[in-house]
Coordinates of C-alpha atoms in Angstrom, one line a residue:
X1 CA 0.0 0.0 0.0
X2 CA 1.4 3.7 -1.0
X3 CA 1.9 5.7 1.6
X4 CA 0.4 9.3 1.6
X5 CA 2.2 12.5 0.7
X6 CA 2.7 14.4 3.5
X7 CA 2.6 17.7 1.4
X8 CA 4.0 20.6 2.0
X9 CA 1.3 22.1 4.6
X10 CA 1.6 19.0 6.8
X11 CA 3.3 20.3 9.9
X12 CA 0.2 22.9 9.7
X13 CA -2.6 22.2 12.6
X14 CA -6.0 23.7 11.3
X15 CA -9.8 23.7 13.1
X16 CA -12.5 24.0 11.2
X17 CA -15.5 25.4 13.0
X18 CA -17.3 26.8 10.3
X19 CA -20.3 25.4 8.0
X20 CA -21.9 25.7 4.8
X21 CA -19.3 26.8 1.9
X22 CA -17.3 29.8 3.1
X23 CA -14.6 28.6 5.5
X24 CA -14.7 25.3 4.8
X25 CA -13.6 25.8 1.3
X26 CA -10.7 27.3 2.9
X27 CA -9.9 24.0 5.1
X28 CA -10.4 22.4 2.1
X29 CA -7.3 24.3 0.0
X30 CA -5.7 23.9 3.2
X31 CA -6.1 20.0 3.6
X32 CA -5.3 19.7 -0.1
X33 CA -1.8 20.5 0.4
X34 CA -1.2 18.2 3.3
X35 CA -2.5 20.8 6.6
X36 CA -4.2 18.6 9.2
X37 CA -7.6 20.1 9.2
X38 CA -9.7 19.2 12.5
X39 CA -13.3 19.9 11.3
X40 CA -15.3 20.4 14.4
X41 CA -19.1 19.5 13.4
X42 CA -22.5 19.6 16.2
X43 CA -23.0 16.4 17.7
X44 CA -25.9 14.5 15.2
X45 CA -26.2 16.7 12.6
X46 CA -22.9 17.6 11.6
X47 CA -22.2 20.6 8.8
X48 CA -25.0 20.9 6.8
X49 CA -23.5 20.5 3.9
X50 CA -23.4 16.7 4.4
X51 CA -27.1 17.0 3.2
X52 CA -27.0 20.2 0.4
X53 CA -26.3 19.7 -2.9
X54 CA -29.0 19.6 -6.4
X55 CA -28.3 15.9 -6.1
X56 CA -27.8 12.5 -3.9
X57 CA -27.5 9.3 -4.4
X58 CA -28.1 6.8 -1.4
X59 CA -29.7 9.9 1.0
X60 CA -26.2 11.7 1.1
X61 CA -24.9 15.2 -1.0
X62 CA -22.4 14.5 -3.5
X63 CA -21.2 17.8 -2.4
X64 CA -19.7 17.0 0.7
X65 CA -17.2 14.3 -0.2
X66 CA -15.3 16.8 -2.3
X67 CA -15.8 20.1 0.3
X68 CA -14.8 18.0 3.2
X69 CA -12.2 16.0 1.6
X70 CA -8.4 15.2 3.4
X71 CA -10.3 16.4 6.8
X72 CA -10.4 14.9 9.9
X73 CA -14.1 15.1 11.9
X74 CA -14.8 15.3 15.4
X75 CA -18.2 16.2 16.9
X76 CA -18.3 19.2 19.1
X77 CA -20.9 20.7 20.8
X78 CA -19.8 24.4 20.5
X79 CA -23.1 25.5 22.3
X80 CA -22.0 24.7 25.5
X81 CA -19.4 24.9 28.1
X82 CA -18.0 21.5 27.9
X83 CA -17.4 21.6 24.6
X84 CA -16.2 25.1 24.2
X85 CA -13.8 23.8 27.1
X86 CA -12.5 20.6 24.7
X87 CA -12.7 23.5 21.4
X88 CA -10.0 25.5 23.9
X89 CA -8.1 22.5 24.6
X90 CA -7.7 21.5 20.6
X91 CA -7.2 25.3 19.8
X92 CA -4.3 25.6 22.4
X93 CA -2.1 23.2 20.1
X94 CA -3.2 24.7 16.8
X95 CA -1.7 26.9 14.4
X96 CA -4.9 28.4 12.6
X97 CA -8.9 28.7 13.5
X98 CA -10.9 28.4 10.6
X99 CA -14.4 29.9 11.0
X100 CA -17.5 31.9 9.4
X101 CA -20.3 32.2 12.0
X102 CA -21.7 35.7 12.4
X103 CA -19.4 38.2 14.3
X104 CA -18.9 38.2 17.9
X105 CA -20.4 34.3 17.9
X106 CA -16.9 32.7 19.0
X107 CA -16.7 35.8 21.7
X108 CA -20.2 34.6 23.5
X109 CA -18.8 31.3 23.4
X110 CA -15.2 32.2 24.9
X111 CA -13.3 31.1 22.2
X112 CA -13.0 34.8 20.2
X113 CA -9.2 35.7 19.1
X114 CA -8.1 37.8 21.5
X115 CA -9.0 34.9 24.3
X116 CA -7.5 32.5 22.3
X117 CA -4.0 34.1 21.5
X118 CA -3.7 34.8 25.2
X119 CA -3.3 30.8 25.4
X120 CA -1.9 30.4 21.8
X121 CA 0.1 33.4 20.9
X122 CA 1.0 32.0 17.5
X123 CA -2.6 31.2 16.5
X124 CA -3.9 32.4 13.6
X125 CA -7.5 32.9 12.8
X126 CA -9.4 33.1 9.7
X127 CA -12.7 34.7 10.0
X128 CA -15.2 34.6 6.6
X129 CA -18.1 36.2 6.9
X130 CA -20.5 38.3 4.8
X131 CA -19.5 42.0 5.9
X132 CA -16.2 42.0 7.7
X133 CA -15.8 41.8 11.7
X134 CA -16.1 45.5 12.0
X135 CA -17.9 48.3 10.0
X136 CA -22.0 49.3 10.6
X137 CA -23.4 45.7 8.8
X138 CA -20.8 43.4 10.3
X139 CA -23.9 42.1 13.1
X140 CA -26.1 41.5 10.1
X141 CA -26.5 38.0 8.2
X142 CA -24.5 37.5 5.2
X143 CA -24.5 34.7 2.6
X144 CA -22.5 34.4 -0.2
X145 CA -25.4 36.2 -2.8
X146 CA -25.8 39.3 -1.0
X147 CA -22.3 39.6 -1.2
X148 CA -22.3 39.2 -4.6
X149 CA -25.1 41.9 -4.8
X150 CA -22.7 44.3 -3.1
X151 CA -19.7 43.8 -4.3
X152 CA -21.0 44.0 -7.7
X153 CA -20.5 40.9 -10.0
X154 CA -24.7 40.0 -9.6
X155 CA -25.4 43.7 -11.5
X156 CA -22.9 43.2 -14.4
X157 CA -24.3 39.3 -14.6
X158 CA -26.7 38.3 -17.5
X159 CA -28.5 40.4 -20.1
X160 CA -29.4 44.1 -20.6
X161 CA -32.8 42.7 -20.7
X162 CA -33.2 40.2 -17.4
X163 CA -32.8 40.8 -13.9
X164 CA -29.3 40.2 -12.7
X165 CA -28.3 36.6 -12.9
X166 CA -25.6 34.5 -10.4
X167 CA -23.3 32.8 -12.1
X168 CA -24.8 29.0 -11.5
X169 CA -22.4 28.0 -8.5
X170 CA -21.3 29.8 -5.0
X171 CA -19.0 32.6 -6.3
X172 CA -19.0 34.8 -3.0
X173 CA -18.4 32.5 -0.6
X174 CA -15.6 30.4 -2.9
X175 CA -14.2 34.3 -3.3
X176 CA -14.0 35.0 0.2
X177 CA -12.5 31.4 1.0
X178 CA -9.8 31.8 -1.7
X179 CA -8.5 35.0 0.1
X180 CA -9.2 33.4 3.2
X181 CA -6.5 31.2 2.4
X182 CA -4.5 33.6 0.7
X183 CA -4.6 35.7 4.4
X184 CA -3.6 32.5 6.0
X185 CA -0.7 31.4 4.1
X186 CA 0.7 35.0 4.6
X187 CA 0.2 35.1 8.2
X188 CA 2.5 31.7 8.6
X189 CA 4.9 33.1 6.5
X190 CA 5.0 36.2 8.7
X191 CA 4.8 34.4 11.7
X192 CA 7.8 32.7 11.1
X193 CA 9.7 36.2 11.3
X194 CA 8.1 37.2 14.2
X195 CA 6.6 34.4 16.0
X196 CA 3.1 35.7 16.7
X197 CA -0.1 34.7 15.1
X198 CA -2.9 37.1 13.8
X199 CA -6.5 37.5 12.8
X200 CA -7.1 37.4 9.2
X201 CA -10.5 38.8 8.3
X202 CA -12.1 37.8 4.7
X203 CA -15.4 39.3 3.8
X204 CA -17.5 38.2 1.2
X205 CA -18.8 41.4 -0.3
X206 CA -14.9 42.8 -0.3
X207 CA -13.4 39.0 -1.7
X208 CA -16.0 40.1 -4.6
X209 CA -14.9 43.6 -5.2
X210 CA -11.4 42.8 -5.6
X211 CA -12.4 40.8 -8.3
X212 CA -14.3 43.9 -10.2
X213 CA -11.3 45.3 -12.5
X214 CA -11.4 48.7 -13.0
X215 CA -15.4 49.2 -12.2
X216 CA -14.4 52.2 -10.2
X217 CA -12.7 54.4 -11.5
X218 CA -14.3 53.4 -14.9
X219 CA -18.0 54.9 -12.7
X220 CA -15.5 57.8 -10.2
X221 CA -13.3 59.3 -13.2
X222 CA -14.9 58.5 -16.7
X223 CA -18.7 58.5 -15.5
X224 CA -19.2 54.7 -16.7
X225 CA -21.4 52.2 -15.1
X226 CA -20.8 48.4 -16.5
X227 CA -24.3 47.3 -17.1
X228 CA -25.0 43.6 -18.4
X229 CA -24.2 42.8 -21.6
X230 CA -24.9 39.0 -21.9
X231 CA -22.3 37.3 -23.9
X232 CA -19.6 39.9 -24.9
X233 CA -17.6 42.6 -23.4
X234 CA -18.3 46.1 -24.5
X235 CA -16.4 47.4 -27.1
X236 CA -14.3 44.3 -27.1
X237 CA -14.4 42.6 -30.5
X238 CA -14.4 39.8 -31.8
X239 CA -14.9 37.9 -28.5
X240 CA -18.3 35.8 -28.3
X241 CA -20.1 32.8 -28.7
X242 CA -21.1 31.7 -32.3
X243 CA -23.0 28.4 -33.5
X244 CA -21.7 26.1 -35.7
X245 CA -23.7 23.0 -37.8
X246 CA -25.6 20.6 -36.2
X247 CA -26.7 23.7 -33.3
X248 CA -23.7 23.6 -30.9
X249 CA -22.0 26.7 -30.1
X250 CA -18.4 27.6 -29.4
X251 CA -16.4 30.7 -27.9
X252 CA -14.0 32.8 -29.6
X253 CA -11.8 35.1 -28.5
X254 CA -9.6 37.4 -31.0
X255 CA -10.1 41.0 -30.3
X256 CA -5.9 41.4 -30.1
X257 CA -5.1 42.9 -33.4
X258 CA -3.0 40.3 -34.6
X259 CA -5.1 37.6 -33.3
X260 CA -8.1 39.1 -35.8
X261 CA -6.0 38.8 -38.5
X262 CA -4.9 35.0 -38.1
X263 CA -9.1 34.8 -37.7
X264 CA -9.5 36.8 -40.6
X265 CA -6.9 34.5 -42.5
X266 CA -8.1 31.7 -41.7
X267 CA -12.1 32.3 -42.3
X268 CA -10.3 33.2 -45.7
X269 CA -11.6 36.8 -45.3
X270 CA -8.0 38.8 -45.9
X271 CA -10.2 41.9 -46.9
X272 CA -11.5 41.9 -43.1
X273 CA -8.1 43.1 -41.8
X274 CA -7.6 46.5 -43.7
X275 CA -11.5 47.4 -43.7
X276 CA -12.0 50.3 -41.9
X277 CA -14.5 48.7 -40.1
X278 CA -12.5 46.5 -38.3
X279 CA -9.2 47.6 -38.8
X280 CA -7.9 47.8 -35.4
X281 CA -9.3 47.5 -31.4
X282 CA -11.6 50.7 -31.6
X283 CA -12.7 50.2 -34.7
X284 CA -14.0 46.3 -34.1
X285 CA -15.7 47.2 -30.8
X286 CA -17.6 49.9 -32.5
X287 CA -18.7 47.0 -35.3
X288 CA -19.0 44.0 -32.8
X289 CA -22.1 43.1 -34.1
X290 CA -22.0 43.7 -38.0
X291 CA -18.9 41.4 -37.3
X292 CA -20.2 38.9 -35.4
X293 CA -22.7 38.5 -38.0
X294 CA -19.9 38.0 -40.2
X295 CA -18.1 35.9 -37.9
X296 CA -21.5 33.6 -36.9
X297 CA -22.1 33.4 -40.8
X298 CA -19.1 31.5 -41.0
X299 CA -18.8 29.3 -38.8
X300 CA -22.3 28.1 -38.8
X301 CA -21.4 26.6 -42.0
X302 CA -18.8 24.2 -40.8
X303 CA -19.0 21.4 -37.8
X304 CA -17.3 21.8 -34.4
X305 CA -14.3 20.0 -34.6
X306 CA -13.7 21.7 -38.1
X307 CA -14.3 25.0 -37.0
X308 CA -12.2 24.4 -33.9
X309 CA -9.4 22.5 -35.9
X310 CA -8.8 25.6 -38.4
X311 CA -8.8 28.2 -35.2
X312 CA -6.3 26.4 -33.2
X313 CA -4.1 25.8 -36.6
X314 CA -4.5 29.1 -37.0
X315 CA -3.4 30.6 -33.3
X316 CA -6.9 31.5 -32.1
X317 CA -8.4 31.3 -28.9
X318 CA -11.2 29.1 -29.2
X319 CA -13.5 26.1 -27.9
X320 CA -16.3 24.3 -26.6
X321 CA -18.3 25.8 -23.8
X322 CA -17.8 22.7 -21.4
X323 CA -20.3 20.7 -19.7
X324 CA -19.5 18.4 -17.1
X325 CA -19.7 15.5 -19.7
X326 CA -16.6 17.5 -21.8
X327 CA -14.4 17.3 -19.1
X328 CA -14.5 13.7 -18.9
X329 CA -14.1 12.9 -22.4
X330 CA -11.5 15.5 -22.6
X331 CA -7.4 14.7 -23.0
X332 CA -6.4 17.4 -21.8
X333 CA -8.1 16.9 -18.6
X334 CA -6.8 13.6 -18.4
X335 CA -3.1 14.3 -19.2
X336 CA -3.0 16.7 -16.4
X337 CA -5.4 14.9 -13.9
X338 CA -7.3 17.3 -13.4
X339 CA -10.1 15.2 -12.2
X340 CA -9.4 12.6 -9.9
X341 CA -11.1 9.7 -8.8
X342 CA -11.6 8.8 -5.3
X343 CA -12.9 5.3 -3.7
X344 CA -16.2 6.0 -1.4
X345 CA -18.2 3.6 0.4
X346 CA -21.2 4.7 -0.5
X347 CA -20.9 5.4 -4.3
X348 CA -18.1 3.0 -4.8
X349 CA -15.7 5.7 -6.9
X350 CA -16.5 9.1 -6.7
X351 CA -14.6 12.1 -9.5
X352 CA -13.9 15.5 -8.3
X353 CA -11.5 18.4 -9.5
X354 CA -7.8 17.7 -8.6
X355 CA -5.4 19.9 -6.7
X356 CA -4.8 23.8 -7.7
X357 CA -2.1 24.6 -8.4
X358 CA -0.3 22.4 -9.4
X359 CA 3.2 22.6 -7.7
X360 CA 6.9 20.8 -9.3
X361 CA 8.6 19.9 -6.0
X362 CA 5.2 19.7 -3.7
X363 CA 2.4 19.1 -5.2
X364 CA -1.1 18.8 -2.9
X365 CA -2.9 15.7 -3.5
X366 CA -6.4 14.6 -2.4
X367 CA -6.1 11.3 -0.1
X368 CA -10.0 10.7 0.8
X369 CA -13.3 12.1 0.5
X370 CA -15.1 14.0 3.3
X371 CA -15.6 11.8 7.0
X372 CA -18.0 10.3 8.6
X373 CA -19.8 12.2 11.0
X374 CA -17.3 12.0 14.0
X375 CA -15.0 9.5 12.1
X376 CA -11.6 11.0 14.4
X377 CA -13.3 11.4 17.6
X378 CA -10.8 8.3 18.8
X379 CA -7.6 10.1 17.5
X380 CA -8.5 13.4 18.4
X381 CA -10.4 13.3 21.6
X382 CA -8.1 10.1 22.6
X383 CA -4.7 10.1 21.3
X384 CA -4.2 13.9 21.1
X385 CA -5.9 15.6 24.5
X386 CA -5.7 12.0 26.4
X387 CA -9.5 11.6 27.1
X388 CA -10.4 8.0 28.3
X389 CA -12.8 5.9 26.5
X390 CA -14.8 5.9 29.3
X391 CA -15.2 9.5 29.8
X392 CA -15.8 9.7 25.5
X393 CA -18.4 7.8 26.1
X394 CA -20.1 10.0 28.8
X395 CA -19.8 13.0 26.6
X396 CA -21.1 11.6 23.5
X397 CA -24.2 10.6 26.0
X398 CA -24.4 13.9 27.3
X399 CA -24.7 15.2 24.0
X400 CA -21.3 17.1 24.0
X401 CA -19.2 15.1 21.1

């Protein structure tokens, strides 16, 4: 039997204590790359993302294998005193708290920051919530949409004609986690300089607005407001989706001068590059839809792979718009495992995204797919704080683990 990459986060100790998407997506990229993440769950119930997700199979989400995966669980009743007192104890040999319960939750349970670091000076903590931990809104609820509504990205989403649209999966909260991490990995680094820990604080509506370009000076300076334009950029052209025969649709992208004239060339269209019409950047984004038309024309004349196989000769951007069928069927994915196939007891083998990035000397790797419900209460509760059997078994009566 192989043994398991350590990876290169592996002398990192993480807790997880928070649910749902937003932080533990950040245990997750944490537990890719080898940290031992300690996901602390209610006695029960557990996260409740062991029962979201559009589909199951056998009762259980197919969303939680990959969310929880290379994590360690142990139930914890955070609600009370005994099991803040074992959350203390875990904590006190720890080098980062993950969590995204509202602000000033882990204070009225005695396990905020400032109480922490007084018995872990190097801790650090990650909190991801919707608004920050300070500021006028940080008491209110915040899930990952109404982040997305304030930072921006859900009024730009869809087209001019429709209410704003999300983009079909949990952009907010993956966002906030992301950066999350990002403040994590930066903390250790600068804890190793100084030796003290720190808070790192990721909000959701912010995680989304650092991913908005130039929306504000474009509004503050030129007096511009991005509305939604469906499937192009403004005055960014050629760069669309166009159908080819049979119905299917691909995306191109060649609004680069020199990239529209290897399109031009190869749609056999020479007289596109000195037109005055299209000539250069300004000029094609003032045309964009005369030459999409021209562009759509063209390639709805041809198949797929034909269209596709001339681009790609050619040096232009282009492909299929993916489904999750694609990306199985693809070579690509395969030759740089970027799915990966895990065995489950439930669904026998279950596929998921790999590791990213992907790293030359230390890559992550994904060992296992989310726990059981309490799966490490032995190791953790036992083998690291020293807790009988006996006495486990009184707490899990009492409803603490």
């Amino acid at each position: 039997m192989s043994k398991t990459p350590a990876g290169p986060l592996s002398d990192l100790r993480v807790v997880e204590m928070g649910q749902l998407l937003a932080g533990p997506f950040c245990g997750q990229l944490l537990a890719d790359f080898g940290a031992e993440v300690i996901k602390l769950e209610p006695p029960g119930t557990g996260d409740p993302m062991r029962q979201w997700g559009r589909e199951k199979s056998h009762g259980k989400s197919l969303w939680w294998p990959v969310v929880a995966r290379n994590k360690k669980s142990v139930t914890c009743n955070l609600r009370s005193e005994e099991g803040q007192a074992l959350a203390r104890r875990i904590i006190a040999d720890a080098d980062i708290v993950v969590e995204n319960f509202r602000p000033g939750t882990l204070e009225r349970w005695g396990l905020g920051f400032e109480e922490m670091r007084k018995i872990n000076p190097r801790l650090i903590m990650a909190r991801v919530t919707g608004y920050g931990q300070n500021g006028p809104y940080a008491p209110r609820a915040g899930f990952g949409s109404i982040g997305e509504a304030m930072g921006g990205i859900r009024y730009v989403t869809g087209n001019a004609d429709m209410p704003p649209s999300r983009s079909g999966i949990s952009l907010g909260d993956s966002l906030a986690a992301v950066f999350a991490t990002i403040g994590v990995l930066t903390a250790v680094h600068h804890r190793e300089r100084t030796g003290r820990g720190q808070l790192v604080d990721s909000a959701i509506y912010e995680a989304v607005l650092a991913m908005m370009e130039s929306l504000l000076p474009e509004y503050a300076i030129g007096g511009y407001q991005r509305e939604r334009t469906g499937s192009v950029l403004p005055n960014i052209a050629p760069s669309n989706v166009y159908p080819t025969k049979g119905g299917e649709m691909i995306l191109v992208a060649a609004n680069q001068d020199s990239v529209f004239g290897r399109l031009a060339t190869a749609m056999d269209r020479t007289d596109l590059i000195d037109n005055p019409l299209y000539c250069d950047h300004a000029a094609r984004g003032a045309n964009m839809v005369e030459l999409d038309d021209i562009i759509g024309a063209w390639t709805a004349t041809r198949g797929t792979d034909e269209v596709l196989d001339i681009l790609h000769e050619a040096g232009v951007p282009a492909g299929r718009i993916y489904t999750a069928r694609d990306m199985f069927d693809d070579p690509h994915f395969k030759a740089r495992e970027a799915i990966v196939r895990l065995a489950h007891p439930d669904f026998g083998e279950i596929p998921m995204a790999g590791v990213v990035p992907k790293l030359s000397d230390s890559p992550g790797s994904v060992n296992h797919p989310g726990p059981e419900l309490g799966e490490h209460n032995s190791e953790i509760y036992g083998r690291l704080l020293g807790i009988s059997e006996s006495d486990r078994v009184a707490l899990a009566e009492r409803g603490i683990i």
